[in-house]
XYZ file of C-alpha atoms in Angstrom:
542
model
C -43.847 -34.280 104.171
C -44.198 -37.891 105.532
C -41.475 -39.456 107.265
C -39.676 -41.987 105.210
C -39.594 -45.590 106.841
C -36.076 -46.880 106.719
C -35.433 -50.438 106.352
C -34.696 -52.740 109.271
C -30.846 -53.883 110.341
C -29.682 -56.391 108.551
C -29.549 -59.059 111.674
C -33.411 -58.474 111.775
C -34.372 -59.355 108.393
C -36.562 -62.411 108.809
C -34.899 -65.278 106.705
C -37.644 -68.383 106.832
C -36.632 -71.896 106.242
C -38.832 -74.412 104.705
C -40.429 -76.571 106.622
C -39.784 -80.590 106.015
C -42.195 -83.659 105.639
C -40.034 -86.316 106.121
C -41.005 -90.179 104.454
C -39.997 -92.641 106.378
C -37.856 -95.736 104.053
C -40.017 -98.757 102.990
C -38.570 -102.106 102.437
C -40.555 -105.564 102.324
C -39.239 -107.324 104.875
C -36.913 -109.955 104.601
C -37.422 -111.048 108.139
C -40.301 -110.594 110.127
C -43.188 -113.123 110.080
C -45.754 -110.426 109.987
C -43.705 -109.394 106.276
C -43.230 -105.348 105.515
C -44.371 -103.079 103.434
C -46.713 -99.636 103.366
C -47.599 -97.417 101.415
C -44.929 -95.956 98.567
C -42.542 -93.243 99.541
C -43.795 -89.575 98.227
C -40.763 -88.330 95.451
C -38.486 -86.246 97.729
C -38.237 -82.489 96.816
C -34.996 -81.800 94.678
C -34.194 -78.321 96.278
C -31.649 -77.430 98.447
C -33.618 -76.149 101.469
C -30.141 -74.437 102.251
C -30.218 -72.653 99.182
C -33.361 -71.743 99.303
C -32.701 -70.274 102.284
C -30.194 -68.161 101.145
C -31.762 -67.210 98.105
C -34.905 -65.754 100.293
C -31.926 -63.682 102.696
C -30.268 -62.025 99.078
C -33.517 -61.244 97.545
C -34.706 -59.243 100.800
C -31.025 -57.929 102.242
C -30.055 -56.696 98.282
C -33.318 -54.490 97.861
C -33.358 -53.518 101.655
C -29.534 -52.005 101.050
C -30.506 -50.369 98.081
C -32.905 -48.544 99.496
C -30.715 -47.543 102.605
C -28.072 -45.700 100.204
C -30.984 -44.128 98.159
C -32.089 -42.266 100.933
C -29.959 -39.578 103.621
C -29.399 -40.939 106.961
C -28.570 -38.195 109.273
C -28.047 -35.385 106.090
C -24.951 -37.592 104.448
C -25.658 -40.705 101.965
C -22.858 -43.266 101.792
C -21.458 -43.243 98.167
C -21.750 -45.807 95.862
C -18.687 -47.811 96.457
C -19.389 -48.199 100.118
C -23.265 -49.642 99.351
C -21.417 -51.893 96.459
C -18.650 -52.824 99.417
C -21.461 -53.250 101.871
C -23.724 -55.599 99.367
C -20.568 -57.264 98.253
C -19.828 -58.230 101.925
C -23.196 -59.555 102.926
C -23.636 -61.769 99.577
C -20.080 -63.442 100.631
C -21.066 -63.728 104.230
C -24.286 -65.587 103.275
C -22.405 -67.709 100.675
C -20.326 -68.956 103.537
C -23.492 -69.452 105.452
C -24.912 -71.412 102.902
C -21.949 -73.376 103.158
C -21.791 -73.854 106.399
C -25.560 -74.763 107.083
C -25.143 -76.916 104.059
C -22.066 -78.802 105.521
C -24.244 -79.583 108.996
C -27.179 -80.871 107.092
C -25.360 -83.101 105.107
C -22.982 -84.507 108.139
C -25.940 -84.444 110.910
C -27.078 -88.110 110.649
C -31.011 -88.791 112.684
C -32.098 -91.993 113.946
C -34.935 -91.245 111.098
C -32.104 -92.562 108.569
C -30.790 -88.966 107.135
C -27.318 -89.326 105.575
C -26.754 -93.240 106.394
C -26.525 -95.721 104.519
C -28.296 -99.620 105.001
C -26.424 -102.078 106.725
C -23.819 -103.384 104.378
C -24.567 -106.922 105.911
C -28.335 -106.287 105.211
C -28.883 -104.495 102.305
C -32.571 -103.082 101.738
C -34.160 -100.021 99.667
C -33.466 -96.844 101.549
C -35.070 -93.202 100.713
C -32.488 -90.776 100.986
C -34.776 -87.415 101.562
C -32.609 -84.876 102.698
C -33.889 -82.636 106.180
C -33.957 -78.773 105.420
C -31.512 -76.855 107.921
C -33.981 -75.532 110.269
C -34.964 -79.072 111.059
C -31.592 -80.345 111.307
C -30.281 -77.631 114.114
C -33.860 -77.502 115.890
C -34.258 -81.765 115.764
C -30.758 -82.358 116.513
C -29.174 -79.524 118.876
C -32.368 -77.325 120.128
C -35.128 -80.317 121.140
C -33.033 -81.831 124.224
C -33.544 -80.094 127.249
C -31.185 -79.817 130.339
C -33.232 -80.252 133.454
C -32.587 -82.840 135.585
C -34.835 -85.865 136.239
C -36.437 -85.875 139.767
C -36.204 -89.064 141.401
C -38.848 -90.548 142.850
C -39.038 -90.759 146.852
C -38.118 -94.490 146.942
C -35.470 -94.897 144.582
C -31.973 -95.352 145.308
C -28.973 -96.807 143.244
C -26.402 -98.343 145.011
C -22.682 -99.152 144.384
C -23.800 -103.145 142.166
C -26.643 -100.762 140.354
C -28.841 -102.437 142.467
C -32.182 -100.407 142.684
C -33.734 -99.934 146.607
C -36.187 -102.518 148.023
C -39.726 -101.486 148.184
C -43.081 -103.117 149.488
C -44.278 -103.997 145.764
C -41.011 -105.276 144.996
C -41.520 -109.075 143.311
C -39.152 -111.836 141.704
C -38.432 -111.908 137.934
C -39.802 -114.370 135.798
C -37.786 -117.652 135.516
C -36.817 -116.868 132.203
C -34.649 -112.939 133.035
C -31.873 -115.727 134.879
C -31.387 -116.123 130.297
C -29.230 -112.336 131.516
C -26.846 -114.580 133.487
C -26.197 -116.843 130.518
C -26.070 -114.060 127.737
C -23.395 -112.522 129.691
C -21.397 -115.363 130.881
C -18.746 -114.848 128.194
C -17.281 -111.656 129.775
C -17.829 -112.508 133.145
C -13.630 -113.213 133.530
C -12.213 -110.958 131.057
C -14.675 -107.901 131.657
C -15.888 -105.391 128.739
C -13.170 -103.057 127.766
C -13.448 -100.451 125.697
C -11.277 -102.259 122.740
C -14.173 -104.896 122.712
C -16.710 -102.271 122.340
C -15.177 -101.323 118.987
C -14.515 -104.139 117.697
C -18.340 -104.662 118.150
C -18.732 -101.841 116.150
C -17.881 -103.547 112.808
C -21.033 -104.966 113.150
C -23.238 -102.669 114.649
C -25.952 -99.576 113.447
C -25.136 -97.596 116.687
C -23.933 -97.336 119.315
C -25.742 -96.346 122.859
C -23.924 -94.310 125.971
C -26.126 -93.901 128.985
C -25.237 -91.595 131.767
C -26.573 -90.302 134.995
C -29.587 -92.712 134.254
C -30.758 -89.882 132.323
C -29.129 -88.747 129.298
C -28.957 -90.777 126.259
C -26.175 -90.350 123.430
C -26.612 -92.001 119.889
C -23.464 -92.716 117.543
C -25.458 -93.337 114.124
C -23.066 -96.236 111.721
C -25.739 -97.053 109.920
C -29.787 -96.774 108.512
C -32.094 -99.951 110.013
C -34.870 -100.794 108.226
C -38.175 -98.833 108.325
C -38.198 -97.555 111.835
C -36.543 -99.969 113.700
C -33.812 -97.219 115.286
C -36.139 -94.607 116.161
C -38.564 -96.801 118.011
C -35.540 -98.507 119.555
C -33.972 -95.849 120.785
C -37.498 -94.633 121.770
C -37.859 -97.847 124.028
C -34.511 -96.856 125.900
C -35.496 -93.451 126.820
C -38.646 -94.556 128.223
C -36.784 -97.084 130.365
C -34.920 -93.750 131.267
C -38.549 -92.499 131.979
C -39.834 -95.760 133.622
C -36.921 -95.353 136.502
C -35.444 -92.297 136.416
C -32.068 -91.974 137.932
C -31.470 -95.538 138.298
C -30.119 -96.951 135.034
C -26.408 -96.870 135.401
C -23.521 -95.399 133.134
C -23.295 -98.058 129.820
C -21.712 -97.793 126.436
C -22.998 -100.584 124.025
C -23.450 -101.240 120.239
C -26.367 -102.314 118.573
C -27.245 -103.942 115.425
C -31.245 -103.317 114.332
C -30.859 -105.515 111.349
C -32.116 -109.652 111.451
C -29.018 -112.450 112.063
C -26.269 -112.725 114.654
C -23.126 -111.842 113.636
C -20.707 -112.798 116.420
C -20.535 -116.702 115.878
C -19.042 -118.797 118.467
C -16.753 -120.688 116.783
C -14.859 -117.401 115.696
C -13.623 -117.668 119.421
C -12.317 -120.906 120.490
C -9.461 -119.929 121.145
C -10.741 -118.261 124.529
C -10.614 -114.778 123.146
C -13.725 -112.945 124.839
C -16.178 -112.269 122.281
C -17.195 -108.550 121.148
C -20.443 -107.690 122.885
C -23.162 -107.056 120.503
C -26.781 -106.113 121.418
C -29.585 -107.141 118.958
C -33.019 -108.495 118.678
C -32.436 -112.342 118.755
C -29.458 -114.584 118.879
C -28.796 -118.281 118.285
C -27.179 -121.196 120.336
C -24.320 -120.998 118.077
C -23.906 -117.083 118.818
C -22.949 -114.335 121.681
C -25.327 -112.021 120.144
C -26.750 -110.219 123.331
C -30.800 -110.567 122.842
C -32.838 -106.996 123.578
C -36.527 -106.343 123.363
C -37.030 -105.719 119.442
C -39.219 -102.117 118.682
C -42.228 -102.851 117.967
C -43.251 -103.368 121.631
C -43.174 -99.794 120.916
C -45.545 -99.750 118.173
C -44.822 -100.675 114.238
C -46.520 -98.400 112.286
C -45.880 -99.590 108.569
C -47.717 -102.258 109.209
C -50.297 -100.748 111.692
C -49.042 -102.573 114.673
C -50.015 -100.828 118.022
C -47.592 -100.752 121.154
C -47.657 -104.167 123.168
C -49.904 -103.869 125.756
C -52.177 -102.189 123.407
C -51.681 -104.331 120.661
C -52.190 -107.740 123.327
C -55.184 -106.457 124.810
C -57.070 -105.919 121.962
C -56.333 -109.859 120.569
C -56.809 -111.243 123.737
C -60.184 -109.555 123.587
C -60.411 -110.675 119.407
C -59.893 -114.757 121.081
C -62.626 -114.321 123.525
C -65.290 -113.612 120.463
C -65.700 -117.386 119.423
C -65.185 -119.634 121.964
C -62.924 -122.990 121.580
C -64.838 -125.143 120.464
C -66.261 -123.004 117.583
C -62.919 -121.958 116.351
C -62.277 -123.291 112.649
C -60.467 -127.198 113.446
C -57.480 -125.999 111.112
C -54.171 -124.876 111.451
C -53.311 -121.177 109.926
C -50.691 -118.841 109.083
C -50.581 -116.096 107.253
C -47.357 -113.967 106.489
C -44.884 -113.224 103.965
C -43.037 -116.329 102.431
C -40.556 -114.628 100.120
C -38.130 -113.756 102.349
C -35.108 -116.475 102.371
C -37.080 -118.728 104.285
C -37.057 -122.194 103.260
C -39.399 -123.068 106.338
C -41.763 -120.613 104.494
C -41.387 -122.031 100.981
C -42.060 -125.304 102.348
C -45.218 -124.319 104.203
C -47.010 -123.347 101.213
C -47.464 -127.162 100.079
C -49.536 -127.706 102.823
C -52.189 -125.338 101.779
C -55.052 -127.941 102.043
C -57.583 -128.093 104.948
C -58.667 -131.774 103.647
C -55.401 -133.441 103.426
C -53.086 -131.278 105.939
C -55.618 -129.445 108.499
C -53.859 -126.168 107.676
C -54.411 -122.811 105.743
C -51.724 -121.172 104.342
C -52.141 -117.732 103.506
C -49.786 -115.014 101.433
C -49.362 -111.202 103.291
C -48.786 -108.770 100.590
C -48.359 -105.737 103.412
C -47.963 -103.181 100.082
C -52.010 -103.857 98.869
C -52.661 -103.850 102.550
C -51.031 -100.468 103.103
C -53.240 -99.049 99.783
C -56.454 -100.801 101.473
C -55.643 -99.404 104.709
C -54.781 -102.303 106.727
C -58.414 -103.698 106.383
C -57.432 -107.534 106.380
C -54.094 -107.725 109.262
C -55.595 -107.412 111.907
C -53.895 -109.403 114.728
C -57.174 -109.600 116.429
C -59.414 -111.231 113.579
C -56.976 -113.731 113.504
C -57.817 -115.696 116.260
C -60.799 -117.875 114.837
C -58.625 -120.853 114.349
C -57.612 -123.541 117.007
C -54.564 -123.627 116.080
C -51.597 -121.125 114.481
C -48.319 -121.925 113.118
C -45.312 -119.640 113.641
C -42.598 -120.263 110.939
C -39.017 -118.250 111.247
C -38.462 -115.794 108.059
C -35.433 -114.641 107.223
C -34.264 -114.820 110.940
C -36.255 -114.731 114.016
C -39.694 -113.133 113.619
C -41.888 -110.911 115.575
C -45.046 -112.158 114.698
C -44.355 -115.151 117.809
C -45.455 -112.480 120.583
C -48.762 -112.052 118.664
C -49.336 -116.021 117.595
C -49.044 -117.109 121.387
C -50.764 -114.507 122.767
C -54.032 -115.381 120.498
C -54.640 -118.138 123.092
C -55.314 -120.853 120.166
C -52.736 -123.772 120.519
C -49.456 -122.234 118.576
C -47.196 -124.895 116.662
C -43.751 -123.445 116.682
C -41.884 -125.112 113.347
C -38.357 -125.943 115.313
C -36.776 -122.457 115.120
C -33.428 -121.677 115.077
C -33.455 -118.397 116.622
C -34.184 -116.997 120.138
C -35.412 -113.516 121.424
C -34.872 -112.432 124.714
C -38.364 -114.141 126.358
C -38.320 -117.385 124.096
C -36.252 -118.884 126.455
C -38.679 -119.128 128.816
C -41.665 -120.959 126.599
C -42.061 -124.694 127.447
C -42.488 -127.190 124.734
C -45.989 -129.131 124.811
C -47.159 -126.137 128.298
C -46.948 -123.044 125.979
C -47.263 -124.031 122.514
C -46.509 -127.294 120.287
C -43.337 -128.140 119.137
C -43.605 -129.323 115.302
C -41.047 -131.050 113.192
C -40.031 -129.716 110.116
C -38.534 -133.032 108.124
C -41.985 -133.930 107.889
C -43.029 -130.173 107.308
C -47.460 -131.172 106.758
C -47.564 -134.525 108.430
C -46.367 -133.217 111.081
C -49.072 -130.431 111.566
C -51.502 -132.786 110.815
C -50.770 -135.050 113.437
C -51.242 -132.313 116.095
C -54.310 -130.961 114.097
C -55.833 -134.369 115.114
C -54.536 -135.010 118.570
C -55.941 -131.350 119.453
C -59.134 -131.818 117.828
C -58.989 -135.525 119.707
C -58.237 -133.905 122.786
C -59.728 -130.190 123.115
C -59.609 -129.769 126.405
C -55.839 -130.545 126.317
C -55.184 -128.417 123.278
C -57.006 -125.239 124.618
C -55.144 -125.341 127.820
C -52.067 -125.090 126.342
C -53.299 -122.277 124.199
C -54.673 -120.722 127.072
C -51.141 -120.598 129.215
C -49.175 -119.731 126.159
C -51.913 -117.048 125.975
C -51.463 -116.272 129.890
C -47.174 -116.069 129.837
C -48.111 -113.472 127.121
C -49.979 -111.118 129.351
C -47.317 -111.367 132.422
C -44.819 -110.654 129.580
C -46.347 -106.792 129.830
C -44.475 -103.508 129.514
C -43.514 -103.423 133.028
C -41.808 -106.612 132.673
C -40.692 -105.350 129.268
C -38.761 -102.622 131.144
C -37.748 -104.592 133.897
C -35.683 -107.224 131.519
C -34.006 -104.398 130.112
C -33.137 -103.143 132.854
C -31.716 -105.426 134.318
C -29.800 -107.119 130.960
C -27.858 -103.456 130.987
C -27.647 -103.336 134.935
C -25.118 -106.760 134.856
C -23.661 -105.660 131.215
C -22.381 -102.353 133.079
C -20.986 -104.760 136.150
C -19.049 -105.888 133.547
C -17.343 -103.046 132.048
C -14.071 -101.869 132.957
C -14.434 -98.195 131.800
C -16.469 -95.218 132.435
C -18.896 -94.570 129.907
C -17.725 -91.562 127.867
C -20.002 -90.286 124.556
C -17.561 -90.247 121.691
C -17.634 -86.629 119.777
C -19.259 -87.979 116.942
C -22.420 -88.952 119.177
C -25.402 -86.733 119.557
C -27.417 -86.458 122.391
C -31.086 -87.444 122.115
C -34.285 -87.699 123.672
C -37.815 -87.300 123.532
C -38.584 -84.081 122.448
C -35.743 -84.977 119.467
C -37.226 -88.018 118.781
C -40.920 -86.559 118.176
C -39.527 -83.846 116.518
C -37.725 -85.455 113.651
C -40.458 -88.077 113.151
C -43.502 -87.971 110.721
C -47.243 -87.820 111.396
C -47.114 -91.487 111.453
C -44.542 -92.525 113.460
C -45.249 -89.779 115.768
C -48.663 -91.113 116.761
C -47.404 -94.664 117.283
C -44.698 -92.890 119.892
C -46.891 -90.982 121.405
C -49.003 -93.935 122.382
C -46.200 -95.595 123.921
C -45.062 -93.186 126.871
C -43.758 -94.805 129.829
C -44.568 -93.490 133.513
C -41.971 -93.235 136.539
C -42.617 -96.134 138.348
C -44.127 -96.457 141.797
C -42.013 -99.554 142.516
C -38.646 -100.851 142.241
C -37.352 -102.949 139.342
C -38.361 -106.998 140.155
C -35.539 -108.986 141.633
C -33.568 -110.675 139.187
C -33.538 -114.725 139.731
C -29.660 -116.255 139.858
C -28.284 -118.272 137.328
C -29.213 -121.800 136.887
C -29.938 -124.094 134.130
C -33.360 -125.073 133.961
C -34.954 -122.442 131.765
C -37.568 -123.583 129.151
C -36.105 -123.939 125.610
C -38.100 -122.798 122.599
């Protein structure tokens, strides 16, 4: 007679989760120049992967116990109220389980946008699709790993956070002294950790750094598209860029558009809360910070920086000055609270303004597959106007570094390397009172005085390419090297943060997104951090 095959122990039964495709949210932007969009979000599945999972672990444990008190173990077979017992006590340990997985995947927040909600001072359309629990625990507490970083041979950190001297070792650009300034308001009173809560009320997240390796993430609240994963993707490649030698910090950061910490909240000499973002006003302590898509912006099919730069400057160099079209153009997305934008549109006439004016709709150009944005066929023109959206816009980096003669419409806000653009050596200041007059004054003067024209193009072109990664990395490190001189405290995650890192990063991000990350991995660096300039006053304006 053949031996029977008894089932397996319980804690063997394989129980599979399903696997999920996360959609990243979609929102037409309401700030950037270049606009938003892409393509529509796939309908999220309704099922509880949690229940599913549980469902799979009854419908194999039930049958698999059955069997076991069908059949002698040993010459006894338990009776009928110990299998019932038995059965009765796995389907109440799973139900707690279920419970408990199901409790972790709803409270687990990821810097892809799971269980937040938008920024209640930016509202925008956000997809709530729900992570099954295998991703959750392997995304969020299995992906980091606990090796230390090696240092490389010449790096040292001493007691300022001052990294060691080496032969390759070169100044700043004029414009990093901006760090000085940015910071000034906390230079008496210090950064305590009262201020950085109080930041918090306006912040997404906020950011611990320790051992200039390990990187902790306190999620408030969703940004827009991408913006926090490929943020928080640009700090842990800093960590990558010089290992080691970023010091302890605790900040918060906002991803969304405006400044919220206005100066004249704080005439009374109360020190400001400290608040990173992407740009920042005159009227503002807003801390500026390289925005994310120098890490890549893939709704819109935006490549990482030095990528993205190389391939327009390359684009300018296919029609040479004086066969670029005589007009001035833009192209972008003019619904987006922008009355600079709104106003532009009337001067949609290369006869009687010198300028084309052209509408982005980044949805059809998601469907087409970005057939008609790219940055580097859009360098035919002599000239290209940069107009502010709903705040600051990104689209400036890619106007200036086109090398045709950029007209900047008197902007309001500043990012962290606008400070150090010249009016009339980089680009050409225009004035908005007189919105098309204005551009077609300096429409004529260029095409009056070419030579003139193009080199300004050209050096707003050139401060582009020195503005490359490695300087990239270098501003911010040094912006969080003289924030942590600042602070009074030692760093210390709060429990609510999660550690994260690149392995977690690429793990809870889509096809997509995960390509545009990939592309962007930074190196250790073979040379020390340039030397940051002192402070002084004579920085170029934007």
């Amino acid at each position: 007679m053949p031996a029977r095959t008894l089932p397996p122990p319980f804690h063997m039964l394989p129980i599979t989760l399903g696997r999920w495709n996360s959609t990243s949210s979609h929102h037409r932007d309401s700030a950037m120049g270049l606009g938003l969009g892409g393509p529509p979000p796939s309908s999220p599945s309704t099922a509880d992967p949690a229940a599913a999972a549980s469902s799979v672990a009854s419908r194999r444990t039930i049958p698999s116990l059955l069997f076991f008190c069908r059949h002698r173990r040993g010459g006894l077979a338990p009776s009928i109220f110990t299998c019932l017992a038995l059965a009765s006590t796995v389907l109440v340990i799973l139900f707690f389980l279920q419970r408990a997985v199901d409790d972790v995947v709803a409270r687990t927040r990821t810097v892809a946008g799971h269980n937040l909600e938008p920024t209640p001072w930016h509202p925008f359309p956000h997809s709530k699709v729900r992570p099954d629990a295998s991703t959750v625990l392997r995304c969020s507490y299995l992906s980091c790993p606990r090796l230390r970083i090696t240092l490389p041979s010449h790096a040292s950190f001493d007691e300022d956070g001052d990294a060691g001297d080496s032969p390759q070792q070169q100044s700043c650009p004029a414009f990093f002294s901006s760090i000085h300034r940015d910071l000034e308001p906390w230079r008496r009173s210090g950064i305590s950790p009262a201020m950085v809560v109080e930041a918090g009320k306006h912040a997404a997240m906020r950011v611990v750094i320790l051992d200039g390796r390990r990187l902790y993430v306190d999620l408030y609240y969703a940004c827009v598209q991408s913006r926090a994963m490929f943020t928080i993707w640009g700090l842990l490649q800093l960590l990558r860029r010089y290992p080691g030698m970023v010091p302890d910090v605790d900040l918060m950061f906002d991803c969304m558009d405006r400044p919220a910490i206005s100066r004249s909240d704080y005439q009374d000499g109360r020190p400001p809360p400290p608040l990173f973002r992407y740009c920042t006003t005159k009227d503002h302590f807003d801390i500026p910070f390289p925005d994310w898509s120098f890490w890549g912006w893939p709704e819109v099919n935006v490549r990482p920086w030095d990528e993205e730069f190389r391939s327009i400057k390359l684009g300018s160099q296919a029609i040479n000055w004086k066969r670029k079209d005589k007009t001035a153009y833009w192209k972008g997305n003019p619904y987006v609270q922008s009355p600079i934008r709104m106003a532009l549109l009337n001067c949609n006439d290369t006869k009687k303004w010198g300028a084309r004016i052209m509408r982005q709709d980044w949805v059809e150009e998601s469907t087409s597959g970005f057939q008609n944005s790219n940055l580097s066929n859009q360098c035919n023109h002599r000239y290209k106007i940069y107009a502010e959206g709903f705040a600051w816009s990104v689209s400036l980096k890619y106007i200036i570094a086109c090398g045709s003669l950029a007209l900047i419409i008197h902007p309001q806000y500043e990012d962290f390397f606008s400070r150090g653009l010249i009016p009339k050596k980089n680009y050409w200041p225009i004035d908005p009172t007189n919105l098309c007059q204005s551009i077609k004054s300096v429409v004529n003067w260029g095409n009056n005085h070419q030579s003139q024209a193009e080199s300004v193009g050209k050096r707003g072109q050139a401060f582009m390419e020195d503005l490359n990664m490695d300087r990239v990395y270098d501003y911010m490190y040094h912006l969080i090297v003289e924030y942590s001189k600042l602070q009074d405290f030692k760093p210390v995650p709060p429990s609510s943060a999660q550690e994260v890192c690149v392995e977690s990063i690429l793990c809870v991000a889509d096809n997509q997104h995960s390509q545009f990350l990939e592309r962007s991995y930074a190196s250790p660096s073979s040379f020390s951090p340039c030397t940051l300039p002192p402070p002084h006053n004579d920085v170029g304006k934007s």
